[in-house]
Coordinates of N, CA and C in Angstrom, one line a residue:
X1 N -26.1 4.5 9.8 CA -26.7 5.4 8.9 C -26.4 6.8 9.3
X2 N -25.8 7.6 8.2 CA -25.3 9.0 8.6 C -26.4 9.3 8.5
X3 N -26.5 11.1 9.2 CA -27.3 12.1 9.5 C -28.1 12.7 7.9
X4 N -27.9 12.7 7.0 CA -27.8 13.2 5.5 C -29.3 12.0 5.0
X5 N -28.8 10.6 5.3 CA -29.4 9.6 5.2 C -30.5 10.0 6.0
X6 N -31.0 10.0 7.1 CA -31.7 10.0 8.0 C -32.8 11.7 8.0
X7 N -32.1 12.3 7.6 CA -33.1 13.3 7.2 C -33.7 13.2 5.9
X8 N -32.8 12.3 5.0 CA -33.9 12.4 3.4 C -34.8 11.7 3.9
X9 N -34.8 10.6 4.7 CA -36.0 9.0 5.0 C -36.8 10.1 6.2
X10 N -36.7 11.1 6.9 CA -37.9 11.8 7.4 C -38.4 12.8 6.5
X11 N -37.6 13.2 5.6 CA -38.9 14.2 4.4 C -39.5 13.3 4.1
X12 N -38.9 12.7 3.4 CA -40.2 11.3 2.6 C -41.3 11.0 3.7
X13 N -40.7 10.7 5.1 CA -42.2 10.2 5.7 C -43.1 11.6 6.0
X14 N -42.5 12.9 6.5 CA -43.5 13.9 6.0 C -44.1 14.1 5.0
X15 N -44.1 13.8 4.2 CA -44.7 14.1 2.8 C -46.0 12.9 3.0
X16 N -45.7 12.3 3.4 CA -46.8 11.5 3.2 C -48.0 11.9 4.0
X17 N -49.7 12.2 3.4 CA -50.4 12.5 3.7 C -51.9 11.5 4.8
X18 N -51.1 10.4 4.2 CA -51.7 9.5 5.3 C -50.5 8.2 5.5
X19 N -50.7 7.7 6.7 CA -49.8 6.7 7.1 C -50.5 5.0 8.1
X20 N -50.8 4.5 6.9 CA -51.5 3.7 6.9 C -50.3 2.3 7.5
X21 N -50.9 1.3 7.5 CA -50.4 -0.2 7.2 C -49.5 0.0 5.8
X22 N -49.9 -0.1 4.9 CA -49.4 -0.5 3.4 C -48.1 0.9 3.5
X23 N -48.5 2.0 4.2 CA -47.7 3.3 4.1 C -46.5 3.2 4.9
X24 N -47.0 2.8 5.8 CA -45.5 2.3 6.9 C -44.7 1.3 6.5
X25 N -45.5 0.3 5.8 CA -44.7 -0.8 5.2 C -43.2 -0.7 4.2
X26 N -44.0 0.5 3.4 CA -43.0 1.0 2.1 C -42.4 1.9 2.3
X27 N -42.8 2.6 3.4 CA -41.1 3.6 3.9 C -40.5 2.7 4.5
X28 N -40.3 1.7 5.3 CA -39.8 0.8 5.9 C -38.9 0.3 4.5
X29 N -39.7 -0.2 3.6 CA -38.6 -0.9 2.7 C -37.9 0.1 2.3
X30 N -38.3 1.6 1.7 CA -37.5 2.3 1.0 C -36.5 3.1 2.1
X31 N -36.5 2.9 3.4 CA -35.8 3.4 4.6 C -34.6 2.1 4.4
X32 N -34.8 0.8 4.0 CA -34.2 -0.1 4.3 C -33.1 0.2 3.1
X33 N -33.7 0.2 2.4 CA -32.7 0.6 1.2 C -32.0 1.4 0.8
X34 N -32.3 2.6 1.3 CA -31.8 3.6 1.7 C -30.1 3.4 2.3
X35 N -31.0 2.7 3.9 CA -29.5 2.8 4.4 C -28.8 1.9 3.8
X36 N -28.9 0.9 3.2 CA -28.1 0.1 2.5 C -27.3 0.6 1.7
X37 N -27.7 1.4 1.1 CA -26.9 2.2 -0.3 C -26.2 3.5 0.6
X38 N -26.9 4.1 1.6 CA -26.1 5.2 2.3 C -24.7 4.0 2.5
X39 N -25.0 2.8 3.1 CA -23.5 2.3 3.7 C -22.6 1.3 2.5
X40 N -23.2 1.3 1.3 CA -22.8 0.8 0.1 C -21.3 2.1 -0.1
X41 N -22.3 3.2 -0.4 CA -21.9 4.0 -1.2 C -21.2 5.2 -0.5
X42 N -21.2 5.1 0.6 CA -20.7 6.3 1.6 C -21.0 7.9 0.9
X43 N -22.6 7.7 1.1 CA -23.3 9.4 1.0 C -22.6 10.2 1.7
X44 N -22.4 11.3 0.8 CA -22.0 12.9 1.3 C -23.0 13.8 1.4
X45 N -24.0 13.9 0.6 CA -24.5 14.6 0.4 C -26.3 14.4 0.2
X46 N -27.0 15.0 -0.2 CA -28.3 14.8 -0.3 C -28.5 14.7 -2.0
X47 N -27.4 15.1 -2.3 CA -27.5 15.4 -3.9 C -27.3 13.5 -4.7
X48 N -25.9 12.9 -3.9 CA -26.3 11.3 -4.3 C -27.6 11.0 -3.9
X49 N -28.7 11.5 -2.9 CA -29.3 10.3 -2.9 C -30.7 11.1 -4.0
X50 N -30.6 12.2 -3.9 CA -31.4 12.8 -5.6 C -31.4 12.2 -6.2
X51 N -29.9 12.0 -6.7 CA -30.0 11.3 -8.4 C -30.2 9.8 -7.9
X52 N -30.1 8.8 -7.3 CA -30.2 7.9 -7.2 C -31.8 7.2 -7.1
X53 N -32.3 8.5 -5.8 CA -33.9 7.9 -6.3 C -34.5 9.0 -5.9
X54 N -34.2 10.2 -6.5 CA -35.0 11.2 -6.5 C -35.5 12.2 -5.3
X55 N -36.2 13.4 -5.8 CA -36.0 14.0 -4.0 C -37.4 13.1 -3.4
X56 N -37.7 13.9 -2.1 CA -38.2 12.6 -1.4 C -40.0 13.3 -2.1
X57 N -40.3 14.2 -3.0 CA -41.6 14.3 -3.6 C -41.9 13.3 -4.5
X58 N -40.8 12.8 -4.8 CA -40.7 11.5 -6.6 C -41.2 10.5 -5.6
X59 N -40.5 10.4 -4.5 CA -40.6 8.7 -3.9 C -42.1 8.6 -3.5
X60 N -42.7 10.0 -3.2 CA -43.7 9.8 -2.3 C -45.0 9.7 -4.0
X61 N -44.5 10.4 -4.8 CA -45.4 10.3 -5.7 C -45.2 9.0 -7.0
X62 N -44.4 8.7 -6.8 CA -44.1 7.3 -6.7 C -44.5 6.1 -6.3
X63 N -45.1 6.0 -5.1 CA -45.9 5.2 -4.1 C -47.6 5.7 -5.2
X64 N -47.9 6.6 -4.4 CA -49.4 6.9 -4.8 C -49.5 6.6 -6.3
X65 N -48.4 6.3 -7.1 CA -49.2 6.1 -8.6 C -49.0 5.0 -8.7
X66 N -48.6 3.8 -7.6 CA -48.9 2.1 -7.7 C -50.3 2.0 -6.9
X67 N -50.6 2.9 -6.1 CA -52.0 2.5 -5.2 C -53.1 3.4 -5.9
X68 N -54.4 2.3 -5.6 CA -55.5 2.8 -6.4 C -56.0 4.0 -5.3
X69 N -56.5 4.9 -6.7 CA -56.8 6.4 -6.1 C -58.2 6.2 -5.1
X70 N -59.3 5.6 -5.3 CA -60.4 5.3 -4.5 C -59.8 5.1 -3.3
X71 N -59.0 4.0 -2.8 CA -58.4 3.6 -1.3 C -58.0 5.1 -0.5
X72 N -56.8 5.9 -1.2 CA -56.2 7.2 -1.0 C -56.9 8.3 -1.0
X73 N -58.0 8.6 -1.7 CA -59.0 9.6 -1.6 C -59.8 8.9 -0.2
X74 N -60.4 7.7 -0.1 CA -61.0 7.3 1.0 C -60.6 7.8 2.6
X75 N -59.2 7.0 2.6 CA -58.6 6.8 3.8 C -58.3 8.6 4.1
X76 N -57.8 9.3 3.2 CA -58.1 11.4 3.3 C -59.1 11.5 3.9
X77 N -60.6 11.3 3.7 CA -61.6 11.5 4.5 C -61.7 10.9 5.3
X78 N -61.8 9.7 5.5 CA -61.1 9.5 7.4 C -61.1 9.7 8.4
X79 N -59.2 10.5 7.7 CA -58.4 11.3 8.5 C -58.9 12.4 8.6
X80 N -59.4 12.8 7.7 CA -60.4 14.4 8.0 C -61.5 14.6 8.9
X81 N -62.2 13.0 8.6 CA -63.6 13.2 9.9 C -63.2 12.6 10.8
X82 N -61.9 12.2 11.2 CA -61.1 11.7 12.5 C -60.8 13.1 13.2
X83 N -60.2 14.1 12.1 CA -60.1 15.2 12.7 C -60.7 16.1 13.2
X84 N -61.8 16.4 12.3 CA -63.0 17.0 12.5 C -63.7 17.2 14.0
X85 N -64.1 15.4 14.3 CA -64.4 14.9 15.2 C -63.6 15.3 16.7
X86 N -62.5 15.2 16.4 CA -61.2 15.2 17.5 C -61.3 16.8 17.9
X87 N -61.3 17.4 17.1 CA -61.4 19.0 17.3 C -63.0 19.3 18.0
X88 N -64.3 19.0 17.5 CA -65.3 19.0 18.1 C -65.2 18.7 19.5
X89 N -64.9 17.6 19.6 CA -64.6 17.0 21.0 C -63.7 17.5 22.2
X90 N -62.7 18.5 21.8 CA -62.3 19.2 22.4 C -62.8 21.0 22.8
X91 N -63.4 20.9 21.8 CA -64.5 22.4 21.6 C -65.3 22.3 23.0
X92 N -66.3 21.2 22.6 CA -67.1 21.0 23.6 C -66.2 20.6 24.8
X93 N -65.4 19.9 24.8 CA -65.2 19.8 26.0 C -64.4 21.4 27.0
X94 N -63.9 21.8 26.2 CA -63.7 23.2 26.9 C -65.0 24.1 27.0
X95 N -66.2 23.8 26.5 CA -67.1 25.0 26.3 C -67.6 24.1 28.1
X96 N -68.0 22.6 28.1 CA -68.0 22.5 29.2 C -67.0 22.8 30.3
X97 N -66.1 22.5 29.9 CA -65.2 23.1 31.4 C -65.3 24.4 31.5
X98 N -65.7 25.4 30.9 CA -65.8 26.8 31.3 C -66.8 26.8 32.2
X99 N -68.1 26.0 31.9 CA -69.2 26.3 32.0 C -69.4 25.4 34.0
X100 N -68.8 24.9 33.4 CA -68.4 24.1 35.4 C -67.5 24.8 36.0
X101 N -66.9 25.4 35.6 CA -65.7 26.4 36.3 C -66.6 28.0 36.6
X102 N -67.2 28.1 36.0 CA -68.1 29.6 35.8 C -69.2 29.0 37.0
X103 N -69.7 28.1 37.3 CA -71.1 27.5 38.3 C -70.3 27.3 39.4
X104 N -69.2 27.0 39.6 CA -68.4 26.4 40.7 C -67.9 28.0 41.7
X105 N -67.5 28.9 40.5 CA -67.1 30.3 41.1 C -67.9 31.1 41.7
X106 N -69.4 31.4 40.8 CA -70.7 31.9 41.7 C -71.1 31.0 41.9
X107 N -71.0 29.5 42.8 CA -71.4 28.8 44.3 C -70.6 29.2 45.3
X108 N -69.5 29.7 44.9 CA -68.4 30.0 46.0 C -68.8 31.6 46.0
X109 N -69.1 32.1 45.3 CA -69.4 33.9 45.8 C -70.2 33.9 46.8
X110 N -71.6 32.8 46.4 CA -72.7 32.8 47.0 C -72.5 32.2 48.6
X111 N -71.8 30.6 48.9 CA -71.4 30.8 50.0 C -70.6 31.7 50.3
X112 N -69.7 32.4 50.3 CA -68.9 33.3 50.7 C -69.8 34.6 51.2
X113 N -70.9 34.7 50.5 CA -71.6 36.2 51.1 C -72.7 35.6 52.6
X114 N -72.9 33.8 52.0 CA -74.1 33.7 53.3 C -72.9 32.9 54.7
X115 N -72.0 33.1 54.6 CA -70.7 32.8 55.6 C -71.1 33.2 57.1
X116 N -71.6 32.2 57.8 CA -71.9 32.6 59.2 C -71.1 33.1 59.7
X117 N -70.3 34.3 60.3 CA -69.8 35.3 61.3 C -70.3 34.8 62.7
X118 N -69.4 34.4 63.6 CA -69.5 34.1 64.9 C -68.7 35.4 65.2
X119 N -69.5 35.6 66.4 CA -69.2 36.5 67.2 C -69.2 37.0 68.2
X120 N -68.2 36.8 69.0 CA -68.1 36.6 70.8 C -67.6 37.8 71.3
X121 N -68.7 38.5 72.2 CA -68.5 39.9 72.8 C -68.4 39.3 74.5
X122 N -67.1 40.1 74.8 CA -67.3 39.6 76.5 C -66.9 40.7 77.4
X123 N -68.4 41.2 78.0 CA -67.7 41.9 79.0 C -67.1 41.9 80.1
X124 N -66.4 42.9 80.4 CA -65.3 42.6 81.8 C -65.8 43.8 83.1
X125 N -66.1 43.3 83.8 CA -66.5 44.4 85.0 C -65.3 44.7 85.9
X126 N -65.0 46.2 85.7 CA -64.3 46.9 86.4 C -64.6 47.3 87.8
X127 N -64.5 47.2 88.9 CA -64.7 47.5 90.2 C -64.0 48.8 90.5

C-alpha cells in the first residue's frame, strides 16, 4: 500500500468522532478495500481515490447515515463524561499533589529551624 493510500485511510479514521467496535470494524473494511483498489489500480494521487469513493468526509458521513442516530448521539456522551471525568481526576489529583508537596516543604522548614547544633568547645592550656 503506497503512502497516498495510507494517508487517505488516516483522514477517514480522524474524522471519526467516536471509535467504537462497529467503528473499527468499517474502517477495517473500507481500509481493506482501499488497499485493494490502491494495488488494483496503481494510485497516483489522492484525486483517484476522490472520485472513486469520495474525500474521506463522504465515507465518514456515509457510515453515520447507515447507523441509528440514538446509538451515536449516546456513545458522544460517554466519551464526553469519560472526558470530563478523566480531566476532573487529574485536577484533583494535582490540586492534591501540590497540597502534599506544600506540607512536606514547611515540615522540612520547621525541622530545619529546630536542627540540634552540637557543639564542641575544647580548651587547650598553654604553660
Amino acid at each position: 500500500m503506497n503512502k497516498i493510500c495510507k494517508e487517505y485511510i488516516s483522514e477517514i479514521k480522524a474524522l471519526f468522532p467516536i471509535k467504537r467496535k462497529p467503528e473499527k470494524d468499517y474502517i477495517k473494511k473500507v481500509a481493506a478495500d482501499i488497499k485493494d483498489y490502491c494495488e488494483e489500480e496503481n494510485v497516483t494521487s489522492k484525486q483517484d481515490l476522490y472520485d472513486n469513493y469520495g474525500k474521506p468526509n463522504d465515507v465518514v458521513n456515509n457510515y453515520f447515515a447507515t447507523v441509528d442516530t440514538e446509538y451515536v448521539v449516546k456513545q458522544i456522551k460517554v466519551a464526553r463524561f469519560i472526558k470530563t471525568a478523566v480531566a476532573l481526576i487529574i485536577v484533583l489529583a494535582t490540586i492534591a499533589t501540590s497540597a502534599l508537596c506544600i506540607c512536606a516543604y514547611v515540615s522540612y522548614q520547621l525541622a530545619d529551624k529546630e536542627a540540634v547544633v552540637v557543639r564542641e568547645d575544647s580548651i587547650i592550656e598553654i604553660n
